[in-house]
Short mmCIF file of C-alpha atoms in Angstrom, two decimals:
data_model
loop_
_atom_site.label_atom_id
_atom_site.label_comp_id
_atom_site.label_asym_id
_atom_site.label_seq_id
_atom_site.Cartn_x
_atom_site.Cartn_y
_atom_site.Cartn_z
CA UNK A 1 161.60 207.89 40.04
CA UNK A 2 161.53 209.88 43.30
CA UNK A 3 159.83 212.81 41.55
CA UNK A 4 157.05 210.54 40.16
CA UNK A 5 156.48 208.98 43.59
CA UNK A 6 156.23 212.42 45.17
CA UNK A 7 153.70 213.53 42.53
CA UNK A 8 151.53 210.42 43.13
CA UNK A 9 151.59 210.91 46.90
CA UNK A 10 150.62 214.55 46.45
CA UNK A 11 147.72 213.60 44.16
CA UNK A 12 146.43 210.94 46.59
CA UNK A 13 146.70 213.41 49.46
CA UNK A 14 144.69 215.98 47.56
CA UNK A 15 141.96 213.43 46.73
CA UNK A 16 141.82 212.29 50.37
CA UNK A 17 141.48 215.85 51.65
CA UNK A 18 138.76 216.63 49.11
CA UNK A 19 136.68 213.60 50.07
CA UNK A 20 137.15 214.28 53.75
CA UNK A 21 136.00 217.89 53.29
CA UNK A 22 132.87 216.76 51.44
CA UNK A 23 132.12 214.26 54.21
CA UNK A 24 132.35 216.98 56.88
CA UNK A 25 130.20 219.42 54.90
CA UNK A 26 127.30 217.06 54.24
CA UNK A 27 127.29 215.58 57.74
CA UNK A 28 127.41 218.94 59.50
CA UNK A 29 124.66 220.47 57.38
CA UNK A 30 126.92 223.00 55.65
CA UNK A 31 125.45 222.27 52.26
CA UNK A 32 124.27 224.97 49.95
CA UNK A 33 120.87 226.44 51.04
CA UNK A 34 119.29 225.37 47.75
CA UNK A 35 120.29 221.77 48.39
CA UNK A 36 118.90 221.90 51.93
CA UNK A 37 115.64 223.35 50.59
CA UNK A 38 115.39 220.63 47.96
CA UNK A 39 116.12 217.98 50.58
CA UNK A 40 113.39 219.31 52.88
CA UNK A 41 110.94 219.49 49.98
CA UNK A 42 111.59 215.83 49.23
CA UNK A 43 111.01 214.92 52.89
CA UNK A 44 107.72 216.82 52.86
CA UNK A 45 106.74 215.00 49.70
CA UNK A 46 107.47 211.64 51.32
CA UNK A 47 105.52 212.51 54.45
CA UNK A 48 102.55 213.89 52.51
CA UNK A 49 102.02 211.26 49.83
CA UNK A 50 103.25 208.04 51.39
CA UNK A 51 100.92 207.68 54.36
CA UNK A 52 98.27 205.60 52.56
CA UNK A 53 100.76 203.43 50.69
CA UNK A 54 102.30 202.52 53.99
CA UNK A 55 98.98 201.83 55.73
CA UNK A 56 97.82 198.26 55.35
CA UNK A 57 101.31 197.00 54.58
CA UNK A 58 102.21 196.56 58.23
CA UNK A 59 105.86 197.55 57.77
CA UNK A 60 106.85 201.19 58.08
CA UNK A 61 110.54 201.86 57.63
CA UNK A 62 112.23 203.74 60.43
CA UNK A 63 113.75 206.08 57.84
CA UNK A 64 110.34 207.34 56.66
CA UNK A 65 109.10 207.63 60.25
CA UNK A 66 112.12 209.76 61.14
CA UNK A 67 111.52 211.96 58.08
CA UNK A 68 107.83 212.44 58.98
CA UNK A 69 108.73 213.29 62.55
CA UNK A 70 111.50 215.65 61.53
CA UNK A 71 109.19 217.57 59.20
CA UNK A 72 106.40 217.77 61.81
CA UNK A 73 108.85 219.13 64.39
CA UNK A 74 110.07 221.82 62.01
CA UNK A 75 106.62 223.11 61.03
CA UNK A 76 104.87 226.03 62.69
CA UNK A 77 101.12 226.21 63.49
CA UNK A 78 98.95 227.36 60.61
CA UNK A 79 97.88 231.01 60.86
CA UNK A 80 94.51 231.82 62.38
CA UNK A 81 93.40 233.31 59.05
CA UNK A 82 94.55 231.20 56.07
CA UNK A 83 96.42 233.42 53.58
CA UNK A 84 95.05 231.98 50.31
CA UNK A 85 91.30 232.36 50.78
CA UNK A 86 89.30 233.70 47.84
CA UNK A 87 86.17 234.89 49.61
CA UNK A 88 82.98 234.60 47.49
CA UNK A 89 83.01 231.67 45.05
CA UNK A 90 81.05 231.08 41.87
CA UNK A 91 79.07 227.82 42.15
CA UNK A 92 76.88 226.19 39.50
CA UNK A 93 75.38 222.72 39.15
CA UNK A 94 74.42 222.77 35.45
CA UNK A 95 77.73 221.28 34.29
CA UNK A 96 77.76 217.49 34.00
CA UNK A 97 80.59 216.51 36.32
CA UNK A 98 82.12 213.10 36.90
CA UNK A 99 84.22 211.73 39.74
CA UNK A 100 87.23 211.40 37.44
CA UNK A 101 87.04 215.14 36.78
CA UNK A 102 87.20 215.83 40.50
CA UNK A 103 90.05 213.34 40.97
CA UNK A 104 92.05 215.12 38.29
CA UNK A 105 91.37 218.49 39.89
CA UNK A 106 92.26 217.75 43.51
CA UNK A 107 93.36 214.11 43.75
CA UNK A 108 97.07 214.90 43.62
CA UNK A 109 96.77 216.92 46.83
CA UNK A 110 95.02 214.20 48.81
CA UNK A 111 95.84 211.05 50.68
CA UNK A 112 93.65 208.01 50.08
CA UNK A 113 90.32 208.14 51.87
CA UNK A 114 89.75 211.86 51.20
CA UNK A 115 92.44 212.89 53.69
CA UNK A 116 94.48 216.07 53.59
CA UNK A 117 96.85 217.99 55.81
CA UNK A 118 98.74 221.14 54.85
CA UNK A 119 102.37 220.37 53.99
CA UNK A 120 103.77 223.68 55.25
CA UNK A 121 102.12 224.16 58.66
CA UNK A 122 100.29 222.27 61.41
CA UNK A 123 96.52 222.73 61.70
CA UNK A 124 95.20 223.40 65.17
CA UNK A 125 92.44 220.82 64.72
CA UNK A 126 91.85 217.51 63.00
CA UNK A 127 88.43 217.69 61.36
CA UNK A 128 86.24 214.78 60.28
CA UNK A 129 83.56 215.82 57.78
CA UNK A 130 80.56 213.49 57.94
CA UNK A 131 78.04 213.22 55.08
CA UNK A 132 74.86 211.15 55.59
CA UNK A 133 74.19 209.56 52.24
CA UNK A 134 71.96 207.46 50.02
CA UNK A 135 71.36 207.60 46.23
CA UNK A 136 72.90 211.09 45.82
CA UNK A 137 75.92 210.36 43.63
CA UNK A 138 75.48 213.37 41.35
CA UNK A 139 75.17 215.67 44.36
CA UNK A 140 78.27 214.16 45.93
CA UNK A 141 80.27 214.85 42.76
CA UNK A 142 79.33 218.54 42.80
CA UNK A 143 79.99 218.77 46.55
CA UNK A 144 83.48 217.25 46.28
CA UNK A 145 84.32 219.40 43.25
CA UNK A 146 83.78 222.62 45.19
CA UNK A 147 84.42 221.74 48.83
CA UNK A 148 87.79 219.97 48.58
CA UNK A 149 89.52 223.08 47.13
CA UNK A 150 87.85 225.22 49.81
CA UNK A 151 89.16 223.04 52.61
CA UNK A 152 92.66 222.91 51.13
CA UNK A 153 92.77 226.72 50.96
CA UNK A 154 91.60 226.77 54.58
CA UNK A 155 94.74 224.78 55.52
CA UNK A 156 92.51 222.22 57.17
CA UNK A 157 93.74 218.85 58.40
CA UNK A 158 90.69 216.80 57.48
CA UNK A 159 89.11 213.59 56.26
CA UNK A 160 85.80 213.14 54.43
CA UNK A 161 83.48 210.27 55.42
CA UNK A 162 80.44 209.40 53.32
CA UNK A 163 78.15 207.25 55.48
CA UNK A 164 75.79 205.32 53.22
CA UNK A 165 72.60 203.73 54.57
CA UNK A 166 72.13 200.26 53.08
CA UNK A 167 68.81 199.22 51.57
CA UNK A 168 65.69 201.26 50.90
CA UNK A 169 64.20 201.42 54.37
CA UNK A 170 63.30 204.64 56.15
CA UNK A 171 66.22 207.01 56.07
CA UNK A 172 67.82 207.92 59.40
CA UNK A 173 70.04 210.94 58.85
CA UNK A 174 70.82 211.52 62.53
CA UNK A 175 71.94 207.96 63.18
CA UNK A 176 74.25 208.14 60.16
CA UNK A 177 75.87 211.21 61.74
CA UNK A 178 76.53 209.28 64.95
CA UNK A 179 77.94 206.37 62.95
CA UNK A 180 80.23 208.74 61.03
CA UNK A 181 81.54 210.14 64.31
CA UNK A 182 82.23 206.65 65.69
CA UNK A 183 83.85 205.32 62.50
CA UNK A 184 86.04 208.38 61.93
CA UNK A 185 87.49 208.06 65.44
CA UNK A 186 88.58 204.52 64.59
CA UNK A 187 90.90 206.01 61.96
CA UNK A 188 92.34 209.09 63.65
CA UNK A 189 92.16 211.20 66.79
CA UNK A 190 89.81 213.81 65.33
CA UNK A 191 88.86 216.61 67.71
CA UNK A 192 86.28 218.36 65.49
CA UNK A 193 83.32 217.01 63.53
CA UNK A 194 81.52 218.82 60.71
CA UNK A 195 78.15 217.32 59.74
CA UNK A 196 77.09 218.31 56.22
CA UNK A 197 74.17 217.56 53.95
CA UNK A 198 75.46 216.59 50.51
CA UNK A 199 73.22 219.11 48.71
CA UNK A 200 74.69 222.22 50.39
CA UNK A 201 77.77 223.89 48.89
CA UNK A 202 79.35 226.94 50.59
CA UNK A 203 79.63 230.13 48.57
CA UNK A 204 82.46 231.68 50.59
CA UNK A 205 85.66 229.94 51.68
CA UNK A 206 86.01 232.33 54.63
CA UNK A 207 83.36 230.15 56.26
CA UNK A 208 86.00 228.08 58.02
CA UNK A 209 85.12 224.42 58.56
CA UNK A 210 86.55 224.14 62.05
CA UNK A 211 85.19 223.94 65.58
CA UNK A 212 84.65 226.93 67.84
CA UNK A 213 84.09 227.54 71.54
CA UNK A 214 80.39 226.89 70.93
CA UNK A 215 78.65 224.44 68.56
CA UNK A 216 78.70 226.01 65.11
CA UNK A 217 75.87 226.44 62.60
CA UNK A 218 77.49 227.20 59.24
CA UNK A 219 74.62 227.22 56.71
CA UNK A 220 72.80 230.32 57.91
CA UNK A 221 71.95 231.86 54.50
CA UNK A 222 70.77 229.35 51.87
CA UNK A 223 69.55 230.46 48.44
CA UNK A 224 66.39 228.36 48.88
CA UNK A 225 65.41 230.67 51.76
CA UNK A 226 66.51 233.88 49.98
CA UNK A 227 69.77 233.88 51.94
CA UNK A 228 67.99 234.40 55.24
CA UNK A 229 68.06 232.32 58.40
CA UNK A 230 64.99 230.09 58.24
CA UNK A 231 64.40 230.18 62.01
CA UNK A 232 66.27 231.40 65.07
CA UNK A 233 66.46 227.84 66.43
CA UNK A 234 67.66 226.39 63.12
CA UNK A 235 70.64 224.08 63.56
CA UNK A 236 70.49 222.01 60.38
CA UNK A 237 72.26 221.70 57.05
CA UNK A 238 75.92 222.14 57.95
CA UNK A 239 77.01 222.17 61.59
CA UNK A 240 80.09 221.45 63.70
CA UNK A 241 80.73 220.25 67.21
CA UNK A 242 84.02 219.49 68.89
CA UNK A 243 84.50 216.00 70.26
CA UNK A 244 83.94 217.32 73.77
CA UNK A 245 80.74 219.16 72.78
CA UNK A 246 79.38 216.13 70.94
CA UNK A 247 79.96 213.91 73.97
CA UNK A 248 78.33 216.43 76.31
CA UNK A 249 75.07 216.33 74.31
CA UNK A 250 75.28 212.55 73.71
CA UNK A 251 75.41 213.08 69.94
CA UNK A 252 72.34 212.98 67.73
CA UNK A 253 69.28 210.91 68.58
CA UNK A 254 69.08 207.51 66.86
CA UNK A 255 65.30 207.17 66.74
CA UNK A 256 64.27 209.73 64.10
CA UNK A 257 63.17 207.73 61.04
CA UNK A 258 62.12 209.63 57.92
CA UNK A 259 62.45 213.38 57.37
CA UNK A 260 62.48 216.06 60.04
CA UNK A 261 62.92 216.67 63.74
CA UNK A 262 66.48 215.46 64.37
CA UNK A 263 68.04 218.93 63.95
CA UNK A 264 65.53 220.36 66.43
CA UNK A 265 66.42 217.60 68.86
CA UNK A 266 70.15 218.37 68.56
CA UNK A 267 69.46 222.09 69.05
CA UNK A 268 67.48 221.26 72.18
CA UNK A 269 70.32 219.11 73.49
CA UNK A 270 72.76 221.96 72.98
CA UNK A 271 70.50 224.45 74.72
CA UNK A 272 70.07 222.06 77.65
CA UNK A 273 73.74 221.24 78.09
CA UNK A 274 75.83 224.03 76.49
CA UNK A 275 73.28 226.87 76.42
CA UNK A 276 74.33 228.59 73.18
CA UNK A 277 75.54 228.21 69.58
CA UNK A 278 77.62 230.34 67.20
CA UNK A 279 77.13 231.34 63.57
CA UNK A 280 78.99 233.24 60.84
CA UNK A 281 77.29 236.32 59.46
CA UNK A 282 74.86 236.04 56.55
CA UNK A 283 77.51 237.14 54.03
CA UNK A 284 80.12 234.53 54.87
CA UNK A 285 77.54 231.86 55.77
CA UNK A 286 75.99 231.68 52.28
CA UNK A 287 75.16 228.35 50.63
CA UNK A 288 73.74 227.11 47.36
CA UNK A 289 71.44 224.12 47.51
CA UNK A 290 71.24 221.48 44.78
CA UNK A 291 67.54 221.30 43.94
CA UNK A 292 66.00 217.82 44.03
CA UNK A 293 62.84 215.89 44.82
CA UNK A 294 62.44 214.26 48.20
CA UNK A 295 64.01 210.82 48.31
CA UNK A 296 61.98 207.63 48.48
CA UNK A 297 61.47 206.51 52.09
CA UNK A 298 62.55 209.87 53.42
CA UNK A 299 59.07 211.33 53.59
CA UNK A 300 58.17 213.74 56.37
CA UNK A 301 57.43 211.88 59.60
CA UNK A 302 54.86 213.73 61.77
CA UNK A 303 55.88 211.79 64.88
CA UNK A 304 59.37 213.28 64.72
CA UNK A 305 58.11 216.78 65.57
CA UNK A 306 56.39 215.36 68.64
CA UNK A 307 59.56 213.52 69.69
CA UNK A 308 61.58 216.72 69.46
CA UNK A 309 59.43 218.22 72.22
CA UNK A 310 60.55 215.45 74.58
CA UNK A 311 64.31 215.99 74.24
CA UNK A 312 64.66 216.88 77.90
CA UNK A 313 63.45 213.41 78.84
CA UNK A 314 65.31 211.38 76.21
CA UNK A 315 68.66 213.03 75.40
CA UNK A 316 70.71 211.03 77.92
CA UNK A 317 69.27 207.68 76.80
CA UNK A 318 69.04 208.10 73.02
CA UNK A 319 72.33 208.96 71.33
CA UNK A 320 75.95 207.87 71.25
CA UNK A 321 75.45 205.68 74.31
CA UNK A 322 72.71 203.67 72.57
CA UNK A 323 74.21 203.53 69.07
CA UNK A 324 74.03 200.18 67.28
CA UNK A 325 74.81 199.42 63.62
CA UNK A 326 76.77 197.11 61.35
CA UNK A 327 79.37 198.18 58.80
CA UNK A 328 78.82 196.19 55.60
CA UNK A 329 81.46 197.75 53.36
CA UNK A 330 84.28 200.27 53.46
CA UNK A 331 85.77 201.74 50.28
CA UNK A 332 88.77 204.06 50.20
CA UNK A 333 88.65 206.50 47.29
CA UNK A 334 91.20 209.27 46.87
CA UNK A 335 88.32 211.74 47.38
CA UNK A 336 86.52 210.18 50.38
CA UNK A 337 86.05 207.20 52.64
CA UNK A 338 82.76 205.45 51.79
CA UNK A 339 81.25 203.43 54.64
CA UNK A 340 78.08 201.43 53.97
CA UNK A 341 76.09 200.53 57.07
CA UNK A 342 73.05 198.60 58.20
CA UNK A 343 71.29 200.99 60.58
CA UNK A 344 69.13 198.24 62.12
CA UNK A 345 65.75 199.72 61.30
CA UNK A 346 63.22 198.43 63.82
CA UNK A 347 60.55 196.07 62.48
CA UNK A 348 57.02 197.29 63.07
#
């Protein structure tokens, strides 16, 4: 009887010691490195994919917040030169592409609303990419198909905003840019803004979509112009300004209806207030344009060229500080945030 009791006590003691040892190991972080790696990977996965599911629900669990914070604190800044860039990229628009194709290609990497941030490092900037838009759905599909992978390889923390002008009135590209800036800032504290026409696709992912010390003109060599800069004062197509730079020049003008002039006005604002711009070289800054006819109600407006000569008199009155519009619809797609707006076209 005494021998059996001793054996039972010994067995219970062994079990107690074993459980106590496991408790110490897992609470002190002495687990096997593979387990720690797997644990961290799961935390990264939670932080990367759960942000949209949590937004709009109103209740974020403290556990997930702690995980997000812990991962952020453990990450290092992304390198100045992203390591996975490809350089020149083959681009063609003959293939019939559909949004579902693009969602299958890149959707798993994105947060809802066309948002992305690298899971393994912290980007130095948060970049909002603004696309002025109307009736260009096929172009948008091509653009998203090529540009999302570029931006992911660039380790960019970004969101894509498609700003759609309601109705069929005169198109106002510049005002849509200002609206995109204002609406993006309602969602996140972006410090860089890339303004891109939907028909221009970069041909080299070394053309980094980020802000620089000076306002940046990216699309310096477009196939339509034989890969040459169209004019020394050209500042159209694809450009970027930091939040500070955009505020200094008071944004784009709001009063350019129809085609032309608004890029010249922005260039003039920059020359007046910042004095210079920057560009990539003509090899890295190559773009392919999707050929198309001019849109209805976006015909060339001769009065715009005249207005651009008066920038010195109007820049501080016509811009962000005089912006007025109404948002009529917001749609969150995995590939982009679509914001439809009434631009308040003046009645003549």
